Amino acid sequence: MDFLDKLNPQQRKAVTAGTGPILVLAGPGSGKTRVLTQRVAYLIANEGVRPYRILAVTFTNKAAREMQTRVEKLLGADATEGMMLGTFHSICARLLRRESEHLPLESNFVIFDADDQERIVKGIIKEFNLNDKLYRAASVHAAISNAKNELIGADDYPITNYRDEVVKRVYTEYQKRLVASNAVDFDDLLMYTARLLEDNPAVREKYARRFEQVLVDEFQDTNLAQYTLLKHLASAHHNIFVVGDPDQSVYRWRGADWRNVQRFEQDYPDAQVILLEQNYRSRQTILDAAMSVIDRAAHRRRKKLFTERGAGEKIYFYEAPDDYSEASFVVDSIAQLVASREFEPGDCAVMYRTNAQSRLLEEAFLQARLPYKLVGAQRFYGRREVKDIISFLRLIHNPADEASLDRVINVPPRGIGDKTLLTLHNVARQNNTSPGAVLLDLARGSDSPFWNQFTGRSVITLADFGASLSSWEMAAPALTVSQLFDRILADLNYKAYIDDESDTLRTRTSTSEGEDRWLNVQELRRVAVEYDTRTLEEFLENVALVSDQDTLKENINAPTLLTLHAAKGLEFGAVFIVGLDDGIVPHNRSFDEPEGMEEERRLFYVGITRAKDRLYLVRAIQRGGRGFSEETFPSRFLDDISADLLVGKSRSGRGLKGRAPESLWAASSRTPQAAPVMESKFRAGTRVKHNSWGDGIVLDSRIQDEDEIVDVVFESVGIKRLSASLANLKVI
C-alpha cells in the first residue's frame, strides 16, 4: 500500500500492528491522527475488515470529520460507509436511541446543555430552601457530574458529611426531572451506555461481536465511565487500539483520568506498547524546553522527542512591569511578526490559564485596532437568540422538555409570568404528566380537563401557546429542518421581537444589537440547511454536542486568544503563553494538591508544544490593575527550562532560578556577590494579619531572591502568595 511508504518506522509499526490490544503513546506533533487514519485504512484495505465492523472514537466532531475525510481520500468515497465514527457522546447517543427499551427514556430524548443542567440544579436548590451561597449550583452540579463519571448513581451516592447528604438529595431530584423531561445530560450519555452494557449481556454481546476493531483517540482523556464502556465493546475480540499521551492529560476537572493508560496495561498485560517520538510540528529548541518541564513529572514513561526541522530560534522570555504592559507587549510583538512577514496574523496564538485573563489582551488588541478571535468565551450556541430557536425546536421534538419550555414559553413576551408558569408545573405534577402535555391539551379549549385549573386570563394565553406548539408538532414530519425553522420565525415574528428588544441598545458602530442577533439566527439557519436531508433529531444532537474547537472558524486570518486547556490539539506558528506567575501557572488551587500540581505541569507542557516555530513566555512583575496591585513571582515551572534555551529581557533584576538576568541573556562584567543568609520569619501554621485581607494562616514559607515568600490562606480571599518585605504581615 503506497501510503505506508510515507510513515516513519514507529508509525508504520503502529499502523500494521497485528490483532489484540495495542497502546500507542504518541508525543505531541507525532502524527497520531495520521496513524489512526491509516490504521483504519489498513484494516479495511489490507486486513479485509468491513467498515461496519469498525468503531472509531474521537473527542471532537472536528477530529471525527478529519478522520473520515482522510480515510475516504485514501480508499475512496464509499470506504467508510457503515463505520461507526464519532465522539464518545454522539456514539453513546446513537446506541441509547437504538436500545431505549432498556432505559427509563423514549428514543426521542433530548440532550440538555450545560446551561440547562445548571438551571435545573439552581431551581432545585431554591425549592429545597437551601442556602445558595453554601450550595452553589455550579458546585453541586460538578459533584453530581463527578459521581456520574465514576458510574455512581443517585441511590449509591456516598455520604460522609452533611454536604454529601444535600448533594444526594439534589442529585436524586435532578435525575427525576431529567427523566420526566425525557432528557439526558452529557454524563448520562456515558453512564447510561456503560450500565446498559454492564447490565444487559445480550446487548453487550451484540455490539461486542459487531465491533471487531475498536480504535480510540486521546485515550488519556477518558474517564472511568468511558473506559468501562470501551472494555465492554471490545470484550469479544479484544482488538482495541488506543492512542494517547498521559503527558497531555489536562482535563481532570472533567473527570479525565490519565491513570486509564496504566489500567489498560494492567487489564491487557499482553498489549503491544508503541512509542511515537518523532515530532513534525515544533523546532528542537521548543521540544527541549517541553521535555525539561515534563521530565520532572512523576509516574510517567519517558519519551525522547526529536524533530528533523532543526533547532530554530531560542525561546523569548519577557518580564513585563505590570499586566497592562504584558498585554501591550504581546500585541506589539504580534504586530511586528506580521509586519515583517514572518507570520500571518492567523499563525499567532495567545494562551492563558483562565478566561478572565483575556480581558486586558482584548483591550490591547482593540486599542491597537487589530482583529482577533476568541475561543471559549461566549460560545455561538450559548447566545440567547440561538438558544431560543434551538429550544423551540427541542420542544417540538419532545414536548416533555421542561427546560426548553421554561425558556421560551414567554418568548416573545405573551403575558405568561412566573406565577402562571409555577401553576402550570404544579398542575402537571398533580396529574402525573409534563407541562408540555398540559399545554398541548389546553389547545383543545374548554374541553380540556385542565382548563378550570387556571384563571380565565392565564388559561387563554397558555392555550394560545399550546395551539402554536401543536401546529408546529403536526407540521414537523412533513417539513425539512430549515422549513420548520422558517415556520417558527414567521409565526413568532421573531425578527421584529429581537429588533424591538434591542432597539435602545446601540453599539458604537452603526449596527444595532438587533441586527447582530439576527445575523446569529441566520448563521444557525445555515447549519439547519445542512440537515435538510437528515432529521431534526440529528440536528438537535449535533448542536447539543458541539465543542468550542468545533466552532473555531479557521478562515479568519487573525490571532487566536484561548486558554491552555482549549489549545490542546491545535498548533500555531508563534505562541505566546502569558501569566507565567506562581499562582496562575501553576494555579494556586494546586499548591497543596500533588496531583493538581502534576496536571498544571502537564498543562504548561501542552502549551509549549502547540508552538511550531516561535515561542514567547511572558509574565508580569505586578498584577491586579492600575489601582491596588500585588507583586508576583515567576512560575516555578520556568526554573525547569535551561537558560541556554532562552533569550529575552527581565525588568525585575531577578532572573530564573534566582540568577541575575545578565547571567541568562547577556554578558556581564560584574563580579557576583554572595547573598546574605536570611532566616525565615514565618512558619506554617502561624496566624497573621494583612491590612487589606484581614486574618490568615501561613501555609508555607521559603527564602527566594533575598526575600521571604509566604503562602497565606485568608478567610476573605483564599490563598495568596506574598513577599514578606512588601506585604507588611503582622504575626498575631
XYZ file of C-alpha atoms in Angstrom:
732
model
C 0.000 0.000 0.000
C 1.555 3.284 -1.136
C 0.538 5.328 1.895
C 2.618 3.116 4.209
C 5.778 4.321 2.454
C 5.294 7.801 3.875
C 5.312 6.627 7.509
C 8.321 6.652 9.797
C 9.314 3.270 11.297
C 7.348 3.689 14.548
C 4.244 4.964 12.746
C 4.426 2.037 10.338
C 4.792 -0.366 13.259
C 1.617 1.045 14.834
C -0.411 1.063 11.614
C 0.486 -2.504 10.676
C 0.407 -3.977 14.186
C -1.441 -7.269 14.368
C -4.502 -8.151 16.396
C -5.055 -7.826 20.124
C -4.736 -4.831 22.450
C -2.371 -2.087 21.272
C -1.307 1.034 23.192
C 0.278 3.826 21.146
C 1.917 6.513 23.287
C 2.075 9.449 20.890
C 4.098 12.533 21.730
C 2.761 15.940 20.644
C 3.010 16.568 16.924
C 3.992 12.952 16.240
C 1.286 12.313 13.655
C -1.206 10.366 15.761
C -4.120 11.412 13.519
C -2.228 10.034 10.539
C -1.588 6.790 12.427
C -5.243 6.400 13.440
C -6.477 7.223 9.945
C -4.073 4.892 8.209
C -4.719 2.156 10.758
C -8.399 2.287 9.728
C -7.437 2.294 6.039
C -5.016 -0.604 6.598
C -7.646 -2.686 8.384
C -10.139 -2.178 5.556
C -7.820 -2.484 2.561
C -5.223 -4.959 3.793
C -6.874 -6.989 6.552
C -10.292 -7.207 4.902
C -12.195 -5.756 7.861
C -15.588 -4.441 6.768
C -16.226 -0.787 7.760
C -19.376 -1.939 9.553
C -17.162 -3.879 11.978
C -15.073 -0.831 12.960
C -15.749 1.567 15.834
C -13.550 4.691 15.922
C -13.942 7.112 18.817
C -12.665 10.704 18.946
C -13.118 13.583 21.370
C -14.341 16.268 18.959
C -16.604 16.305 15.924
C -13.823 18.110 14.089
C -11.429 15.192 14.665
C -14.080 12.705 13.538
C -14.718 14.640 10.310
C -10.994 14.891 9.638
C -10.508 11.153 10.137
C -13.396 10.284 7.824
C -12.169 12.673 5.127
C -8.648 11.250 5.247
C -9.783 7.620 5.036
C -12.055 8.426 2.092
C -9.175 10.231 0.381
C -7.028 7.098 0.755
C -9.621 4.476 -0.170
C -12.475 6.214 -1.952
C -15.729 7.976 -1.118
C -17.608 4.841 -0.024
C -14.797 3.451 2.124
C -16.280 4.453 5.480
C -19.891 3.523 4.759
C -21.297 1.718 7.782
C -18.362 2.525 10.063
C -19.358 3.938 13.442
C -17.166 7.025 13.783
C -17.702 9.930 16.160
C -17.260 11.308 19.634
C -17.967 9.293 22.762
C -21.139 11.269 23.374
C -22.504 11.051 19.837
C -21.856 7.309 19.605
C -23.461 6.739 23.006
C -26.483 8.778 21.928
C -26.892 6.549 18.859
C -26.649 3.348 20.884
C -29.091 4.600 23.519
C -31.702 5.590 20.933
C -31.464 2.114 19.428
C -31.736 0.436 22.831
C -34.185 2.827 24.502
C -36.441 -0.070 25.505
C -33.885 -0.831 28.230
C -33.911 2.754 29.529
C -36.295 4.971 31.524
C -36.434 7.147 28.386
C -38.096 7.326 24.993
C -35.896 7.170 21.905
C -36.552 10.852 21.114
C -34.853 12.045 24.309
C -33.196 15.450 24.199
C -29.735 16.381 25.465
C -29.625 19.213 27.975
C -26.647 21.536 27.600
C -24.579 22.950 30.459
C -26.889 25.954 30.964
C -29.971 23.739 31.129
C -28.311 21.440 33.648
C -27.205 24.217 35.963
C -30.585 25.959 35.721
C -32.357 22.799 36.885
C -29.969 22.382 39.824
C -30.419 26.025 40.748
C -34.202 25.596 40.732
C -33.969 22.522 42.973
C -31.721 24.347 45.441
C -34.282 27.142 45.593
C -37.228 24.762 46.045
C -35.379 22.885 48.815
C -34.821 26.223 50.607
C -31.064 25.666 50.643
C -28.566 28.481 51.110
C -27.379 29.157 47.542
C -24.183 30.724 48.904
C -23.204 27.493 50.647
C -24.622 25.267 47.913
C -23.805 26.990 44.653
C -25.499 25.402 41.668
C -22.230 25.054 39.737
C -20.508 23.314 42.649
C -23.394 20.944 43.356
C -23.746 20.071 39.690
C -19.979 19.420 39.482
C -20.318 16.918 42.346
C -23.170 15.178 40.500
C -21.167 15.141 37.273
C -18.126 13.655 39.012
C -20.291 10.929 40.508
C -21.718 10.025 37.101
C -18.228 9.894 35.606
C -17.404 7.335 38.309
C -20.631 5.427 37.491
C -22.185 6.343 40.848
C -25.954 6.813 40.656
C -28.056 8.950 42.977
C -29.070 5.970 45.123
C -25.438 4.961 45.640
C -24.027 8.442 46.245
C -21.728 8.088 49.303
C -22.452 10.231 52.360
C -19.583 11.209 54.656
C -20.861 14.613 55.819
C -23.922 16.851 55.701
C -22.913 18.412 52.372
C -22.857 14.958 50.780
C -26.366 14.373 52.110
C -27.571 17.602 50.484
C -25.870 16.735 47.183
C -27.520 13.310 47.232
C -30.980 14.868 47.712
C -30.394 17.318 44.863
C -28.918 14.568 42.665
C -31.994 12.376 43.230
C -34.413 15.172 42.333
C -32.256 16.320 39.412
C -32.342 12.861 37.907
C -36.124 12.621 38.375
C -36.570 15.874 36.458
C -34.339 14.742 33.619
C -36.359 11.542 33.230
C -39.642 13.492 33.462
C -38.386 15.719 30.627
C -37.293 12.690 28.589
C -33.843 14.222 28.697
C -30.238 13.355 29.472
C -27.200 15.412 30.332
C -23.757 14.795 28.839
C -22.704 12.499 31.674
C -25.892 10.427 31.369
C -24.950 9.523 27.801
C -21.833 7.806 29.122
C -23.275 6.366 32.326
C -26.448 5.001 30.718
C -24.387 3.325 27.978
C -21.866 1.825 30.392
C -24.667 0.488 32.587
C -26.635 -0.742 29.582
C -23.673 -2.854 28.501
C -22.955 -3.974 32.066
C -26.497 -4.990 32.970
C -27.661 -6.486 29.658
C -25.407 -9.346 28.494
C -27.360 -9.797 25.258
C -26.956 -6.135 24.300
C -23.280 -6.197 25.273
C -22.682 -9.327 23.229
C -24.461 -7.858 20.192
C -22.226 -4.796 19.979
C -19.048 -6.541 21.146
C -19.495 -9.123 18.372
C -20.236 -6.443 15.807
C -17.192 -4.283 16.550
C -14.290 -6.442 15.514
C -11.951 -3.438 15.804
C -12.208 -0.619 18.375
C -9.971 2.439 17.910
C -9.765 5.316 20.393
C -8.155 8.751 20.092
C -6.966 10.901 23.056
C -7.191 7.889 25.350
C -5.541 9.774 28.240
C -8.640 11.982 28.475
C -11.102 9.156 29.117
C -12.901 8.882 32.451
C -13.944 5.716 34.269
C -17.328 5.545 32.522
C -15.690 5.806 29.088
C -13.022 3.262 29.964
C -15.668 0.851 31.227
C -17.825 1.033 28.110
C -14.756 0.628 25.872
C -13.831 -2.567 27.712
C -17.356 -3.883 27.183
C -17.367 -3.016 23.482
C -14.016 -4.747 22.972
C -14.874 -7.739 25.156
C -15.496 -10.227 22.335
C -12.490 -9.710 20.054
C -10.045 -7.816 22.331
C -8.880 -5.848 19.296
C -8.651 -2.452 20.967
C -6.227 0.135 19.561
C -5.809 3.206 21.779
C -3.711 6.290 21.072
C -2.855 8.817 23.734
C -0.239 10.556 25.825
C -0.514 10.736 29.637
C 1.750 13.804 29.462
C -1.144 15.662 27.794
C -3.887 14.693 30.232
C -5.234 18.053 31.418
C -8.975 17.537 31.875
C -9.138 16.093 35.392
C -11.822 18.657 36.237
C -13.996 16.997 33.565
C -13.382 13.552 35.034
C -10.495 12.561 32.739
C -8.120 10.130 34.400
C -4.642 9.656 32.908
C -4.333 6.503 35.021
C -6.581 4.770 32.490
C -3.379 4.288 30.493
C -1.963 2.343 33.436
C -5.260 0.450 33.828
C -5.072 -0.524 30.173
C -1.624 -2.072 30.651
C -2.830 -3.894 33.774
C -6.043 -5.157 32.148
C -4.224 -6.156 28.952
C -0.802 -7.407 30.088
C -0.108 -8.785 26.600
C -0.704 -5.402 24.930
C 1.820 -4.087 22.419
C 3.179 -0.681 23.502
C 4.496 1.558 20.713
C 6.110 4.987 21.225
C 5.760 7.782 18.664
C 8.603 10.208 19.392
C 9.383 11.937 16.102
C 7.761 15.364 16.112
C 6.634 17.006 12.867
C 5.408 20.263 14.402
C 7.994 22.043 16.519
C 11.610 23.123 16.363
C 14.036 21.182 18.556
C 14.580 24.094 20.960
C 10.872 24.131 21.737
C 10.853 20.360 22.222
C 13.878 20.535 24.523
C 12.096 23.107 26.688
C 8.971 20.967 26.758
C 10.899 17.862 27.765
C 12.771 19.711 30.501
C 9.402 20.643 32.019
C 7.618 17.305 31.666
C 10.591 15.131 32.643
C 10.113 16.317 36.234
C 6.627 14.808 36.340
C 6.162 11.654 38.388
C 4.887 8.210 37.340
C 5.436 8.532 33.607
C 7.067 6.651 30.770
C 9.767 8.869 29.310
C 9.762 9.787 25.645
C 12.607 11.429 23.757
C 11.004 13.901 21.381
C 13.043 14.746 18.299
C 12.480 16.527 15.015
C 14.150 16.955 11.663
C 13.009 20.598 11.476
C 16.185 21.981 13.064
C 16.860 23.827 16.307
C 15.071 27.049 15.380
C 15.250 30.271 17.365
C 15.614 30.459 21.114
C 12.547 30.911 23.285
C 11.852 34.552 24.118
C 11.212 35.352 27.787
C 9.723 38.721 28.716
C 9.024 40.030 32.191
C 6.655 42.998 31.978
C 6.367 45.603 34.752
C 2.598 45.001 35.069
C -0.293 43.158 33.436
C -1.183 46.081 31.148
C 2.368 46.093 29.799
C 2.202 42.316 29.446
C -0.802 42.648 27.116
C 0.796 45.503 25.178
C 3.982 43.516 24.667
C 2.023 40.618 23.185
C 0.059 42.800 20.765
C 3.142 44.796 19.723
C 5.141 41.608 19.164
C 2.420 40.071 17.002
C 2.179 43.295 15.010
C 5.943 43.164 14.400
C 5.854 39.497 13.374
C 3.097 40.271 10.872
C 4.732 43.488 9.605
C 7.996 41.635 9.000
C 6.015 38.997 7.063
C 7.431 36.227 9.227
C 3.902 35.104 10.107
C 0.333 35.671 9.058
C -1.965 37.005 11.834
C -3.764 33.649 11.941
C -0.461 31.878 12.637
C -0.265 33.546 16.066
C -1.936 32.490 19.308
C -2.044 33.858 22.849
C -2.647 31.319 25.603
C -3.538 31.861 29.249
C -4.611 29.826 32.266
C -8.075 31.333 32.912
C -10.667 33.032 30.696
C -10.575 36.148 32.877
C -7.048 36.881 31.621
C -8.385 37.605 28.144
C -9.865 40.994 29.137
C -6.660 43.038 29.095
C -5.478 41.266 25.961
C -8.753 42.062 24.190
C -8.472 45.702 25.264
C -4.906 45.857 23.926
C -5.968 44.423 20.562
C -8.883 46.842 20.351
C -6.684 49.789 21.265
C -4.242 48.800 18.538
C -7.195 48.356 16.143
C -6.118 44.814 15.373
C -8.640 41.989 14.890
C -8.559 38.808 16.978
C -10.692 35.715 17.530
C -11.620 34.477 20.970
C -12.147 30.786 21.753
C -14.312 29.596 24.624
C -15.803 32.891 25.737
C -19.443 33.219 24.685
C -19.912 30.191 22.506
C -22.093 30.657 19.449
C -24.542 28.044 20.693
C -24.695 29.800 24.053
C -26.027 33.087 22.650
C -29.529 33.952 23.746
C -31.250 34.120 20.364
C -29.551 30.906 19.227
C -30.628 29.060 22.372
C -34.175 30.429 21.933
C -34.621 28.912 18.470
C -32.969 25.647 19.471
C -35.301 25.459 22.487
C -38.367 25.872 20.259
C -37.106 23.064 18.016
C -36.342 20.857 21.012
C -39.797 21.444 22.423
C -41.421 20.471 19.114
C -39.301 17.319 19.009
C -40.004 16.497 22.651
C -42.869 18.401 24.345
C -41.835 16.886 27.705
C -38.663 19.025 27.657
C -39.289 21.277 30.681
C -36.027 23.231 30.362
C -36.855 24.346 26.821
C -40.478 25.071 27.759
C -39.472 27.274 30.668
C -37.034 29.151 28.440
C -39.373 30.054 25.577
C -42.907 30.000 26.963
C -42.763 33.779 27.203
C -40.603 34.448 24.111
C -41.672 36.776 22.626
C -43.498 38.128 25.701
C -47.074 36.829 25.780
C -48.045 37.631 29.363
C -47.037 34.338 30.966
C -45.354 35.265 34.228
C -43.581 33.236 36.913
C -46.826 32.657 38.817
C -48.602 31.180 35.789
C -45.575 29.057 34.952
C -45.442 27.720 38.522
C -49.145 26.850 38.324
C -48.533 25.044 35.035
C -45.802 22.917 36.623
C -47.938 22.166 39.662
C -50.920 21.115 37.537
C -48.652 18.828 35.511
C -47.181 17.161 38.604
C -50.600 16.725 40.224
C -51.774 14.932 37.107
C -48.600 12.903 36.655
C -47.790 14.412 33.285
C -45.500 17.058 31.787
C -46.168 20.813 31.424
C -45.816 20.372 27.641
C -48.569 17.759 27.600
C -50.819 20.096 29.594
C -50.192 22.904 27.091
C -50.990 20.695 24.113
C -54.227 19.575 25.772
C -55.219 23.179 26.609
C -55.091 23.881 22.856
C -58.385 21.952 22.648
C -60.053 24.763 24.588
C -62.558 24.373 27.403
C -62.925 20.656 26.644
C -59.548 20.137 28.263
C -59.781 18.718 31.824
C -57.015 21.162 32.811
C -58.922 24.280 31.694
C -60.586 25.095 35.005
C -57.333 24.762 36.967
C -56.140 28.132 35.629
C -57.559 31.629 35.832
C -59.520 32.868 32.827
C -56.830 35.232 31.583
C -53.851 32.939 32.005
C -55.544 29.855 30.551
C -56.257 31.645 27.255
C -52.619 32.700 26.930
C -51.411 29.197 27.745
C -53.896 27.698 25.289
C -52.691 30.031 22.525
C -49.107 28.923 23.056
C -50.262 25.298 23.220
C -52.019 25.768 19.890
C -48.807 27.109 18.307
C -46.822 24.214 19.709
C -49.437 21.755 18.469
C -49.419 23.196 14.944
C -45.604 23.029 14.765
C -45.588 19.480 16.084
C -48.119 18.344 13.467
C -46.286 20.136 10.644
C -42.795 18.936 11.584
C -42.858 15.456 9.927
C -43.590 16.968 6.520
C -41.024 19.793 6.756
C -37.258 19.872 6.434
C -35.305 21.267 9.383
C -34.820 24.645 7.683
C -38.508 24.823 6.667
C -39.578 24.176 10.238
C -37.019 26.768 11.339
C -38.561 29.354 8.981
C -42.097 28.451 10.078
C -41.219 29.164 13.724
C -39.545 32.502 12.906
C -42.539 33.596 10.849
C -45.168 32.537 13.406
C -43.299 34.277 16.198
C -42.394 37.341 14.125
C -39.032 36.742 15.771
C -37.017 39.347 13.846
C -39.360 42.129 14.942
C -39.072 40.831 18.509
C -35.283 40.992 18.690
C -35.262 44.351 16.865
C -37.743 45.809 19.353
C -35.911 44.302 22.313
C -32.548 45.630 21.170
C -33.625 48.979 19.717
C -32.435 51.051 22.658
C -29.098 49.243 22.911
C -26.875 50.549 20.143
C -23.245 49.577 19.721
C -20.579 52.124 18.931
C -20.794 51.150 15.290
C -23.759 51.833 13.026
C -25.011 48.283 13.509
C -27.693 47.717 16.113
C -27.580 44.868 18.559
C -30.764 43.553 16.972
C -29.039 43.231 13.593
C -26.124 41.378 15.186
C -28.529 38.995 16.880
C -30.438 38.441 13.640
C -27.147 37.547 11.916
C -26.660 34.893 14.595
C -30.130 33.499 13.831
C -29.283 33.383 10.128
C -25.998 31.615 10.899
C -27.957 28.983 12.833
C -30.295 28.626 9.867
C -27.293 27.852 7.643
C -26.492 24.985 9.996
C -30.125 23.845 9.784
C -29.970 23.764 5.960
C -27.126 21.228 6.207
C -29.620 18.858 7.885
C -32.389 19.174 5.302
C -31.631 15.660 4.087
C -31.417 14.366 7.646
C -33.651 14.552 10.711
C -34.494 17.132 13.330
C -33.225 14.652 15.909
C -29.783 14.586 14.266
C -29.681 18.382 14.087
C -30.524 18.752 17.786
C -27.997 16.112 18.781
C -25.269 17.828 16.787
C -25.805 21.280 18.263
C -26.002 19.819 21.788
C -22.661 18.004 21.490
C -20.657 20.608 19.591
C -17.425 21.731 21.307
C -15.537 25.029 21.359
C -12.951 23.693 18.912
C -15.717 22.599 16.569
C -16.874 26.219 16.311
C -13.402 27.694 15.809
C -13.519 29.396 12.409
C -10.320 28.634 10.554
C -10.858 31.013 7.663
C -10.446 34.181 9.757
C -6.892 35.499 9.450
C -6.486 36.897 12.965
C -4.575 35.944 16.125
C -6.362 33.445 18.373
C -6.899 34.060 22.096
C -7.602 30.908 24.092
C -6.972 29.095 27.350
C -4.261 26.476 27.658
C -6.998 23.861 28.071
C -8.690 24.913 24.835
C -5.349 24.857 22.983
C -4.963 21.105 23.224
C -4.999 19.527 19.779
C -4.193 22.793 17.994
C -0.945 24.221 16.622
C 0.307 27.694 15.695
C 3.423 29.187 14.139
C 4.020 31.611 17.005
C 2.693 31.029 20.514
C 2.615 33.477 23.427
C 1.992 31.956 26.860
C 1.151 34.762 29.292
C 0.623 34.949 33.040
C 3.571 32.725 33.912
C 3.440 33.637 37.585
C 3.187 31.305 40.541
C -0.475 31.241 41.478
C -1.569 31.450 37.837
C 0.633 28.798 36.201
C 0.593 26.705 38.294
C -2.784 27.792 39.635
C -2.830 28.459 43.379
C -5.513 25.792 43.831
C -2.841 23.198 43.093
C -0.335 24.327 45.751
C -1.491 21.832 48.372
C -2.534 19.057 45.989
C 0.258 16.992 44.401
C -1.963 15.551 41.661
C -3.240 19.040 40.864
C 0.334 20.327 40.591
C 1.196 17.459 38.244
C -1.700 18.417 35.992
C -0.609 22.066 35.987
C 2.810 20.897 34.817
C 1.213 18.875 32.030
C -0.888 21.896 31.056
C 2.212 24.072 30.652
C 3.792 21.282 28.590
C 0.730 21.222 26.327
C 1.002 24.980 25.801
C 4.702 24.815 24.909
C 4.172 22.034 22.399
C 1.499 23.963 20.477
C 4.283 26.178 19.024
C 5.779 25.311 15.664
C 8.475 27.950 15.118
C 8.402 30.656 17.775
C 7.580 30.560 21.476
C 7.224 33.510 23.868
C 6.975 33.046 27.634
C 5.571 36.151 29.306
C 4.840 37.248 32.873
C 4.187 40.465 34.848
C 6.002 41.660 37.968
C 2.840 43.256 39.321
C -0.718 42.221 38.622
C -4.123 43.490 39.600
C -4.738 46.618 37.564
C -3.747 50.227 37.949
C -5.339 50.632 41.335
C -4.348 48.152 44.021
C -1.839 45.590 42.761
C 0.407 42.977 44.278
C 3.820 41.697 43.369
C 4.029 38.325 41.667
C 6.762 35.744 41.373
C 7.876 33.710 38.366
C 6.213 30.378 37.755
C 8.201 27.589 39.364
C 7.983 25.738 36.049
C 10.213 28.358 34.424
C 13.048 27.127 36.635
C 12.976 23.825 34.778
C 13.880 25.406 31.434
C 17.601 25.660 30.784
C 18.949 29.191 30.362
C 20.656 28.014 27.176
C 17.241 27.755 25.508
C 16.159 31.298 26.408
C 16.701 34.834 25.247
C 14.905 37.979 26.348
C 14.510 40.640 28.984
C 13.835 40.867 32.685
C 12.630 44.103 34.263
C 12.797 42.991 37.886
C 16.507 42.476 38.370
C 15.608 38.911 39.216
C 16.107 36.074 36.781
C 15.048 32.482 36.627
C 16.487 30.092 39.220
C 17.420 33.105 41.340
C 20.132 34.249 38.947
C 20.642 37.780 37.723
C 19.142 38.262 34.272
C 22.571 39.101 32.850
C 23.692 35.548 33.526
C 20.790 34.351 31.445
C 20.795 36.605 28.421
C 23.761 38.976 28.335
C 27.430 39.049 29.127
C 28.261 40.931 32.327
C 31.497 42.151 33.818
C 30.065 42.332 37.330
C 31.567 40.027 39.895
C 28.837 38.060 41.611
C 28.482 38.792 45.300
C 27.467 36.190 47.852
C 23.939 36.821 49.048
C 23.479 37.238 52.799
C 21.885 34.297 54.560
C 18.323 35.101 55.603
C 16.253 33.440 58.271
C 12.576 32.711 57.816
C 10.296 34.864 59.958
C 7.079 32.961 59.251
C 6.330 29.306 59.860
C 3.491 27.082 58.637
C 0.535 27.444 60.991
C 1.414 30.989 62.110
C -1.608 33.316 62.297
C -1.007 36.647 60.557
C -2.897 39.843 59.729
C -2.864 41.775 56.431
C -4.006 45.398 56.152
C -6.496 44.659 53.331
C -7.368 40.966 53.674
C -7.506 40.582 57.429
C -6.616 37.421 59.329
C -4.953 34.433 57.730
C -2.856 31.335 58.384
C 0.585 30.689 56.876
C 0.635 27.552 54.710
C 4.275 27.687 53.609
C 7.286 29.960 53.596
C 10.624 29.964 51.795
C 13.582 32.238 51.116
C 13.876 33.359 47.490
C 15.908 36.148 45.910
C 16.802 37.754 49.246
C 13.191 37.867 50.316
C 10.788 35.622 52.192
C 7.904 34.294 50.096
C 4.856 33.413 52.178
C 1.759 31.424 51.147
C -1.181 32.513 53.299
C -4.803 31.399 53.300
C -7.064 34.335 54.204
C -10.660 33.944 55.333
C -11.705 36.742 52.985
C -9.900 35.974 49.707
C -8.427 32.486 49.936
C -4.788 31.638 49.192
C -2.331 34.423 48.361
C 1.413 34.284 47.704
C 3.112 37.338 49.174
C 6.501 38.972 49.502
C 7.147 39.470 53.219
C 9.139 42.662 52.523
C 6.135 44.224 50.757
C 3.073 42.677 52.366
C 3.626 44.094 55.893
C 2.236 40.963 57.526
C 1.832 41.061 61.295
C 2.060 37.950 63.448
C -0.970 37.645 65.773
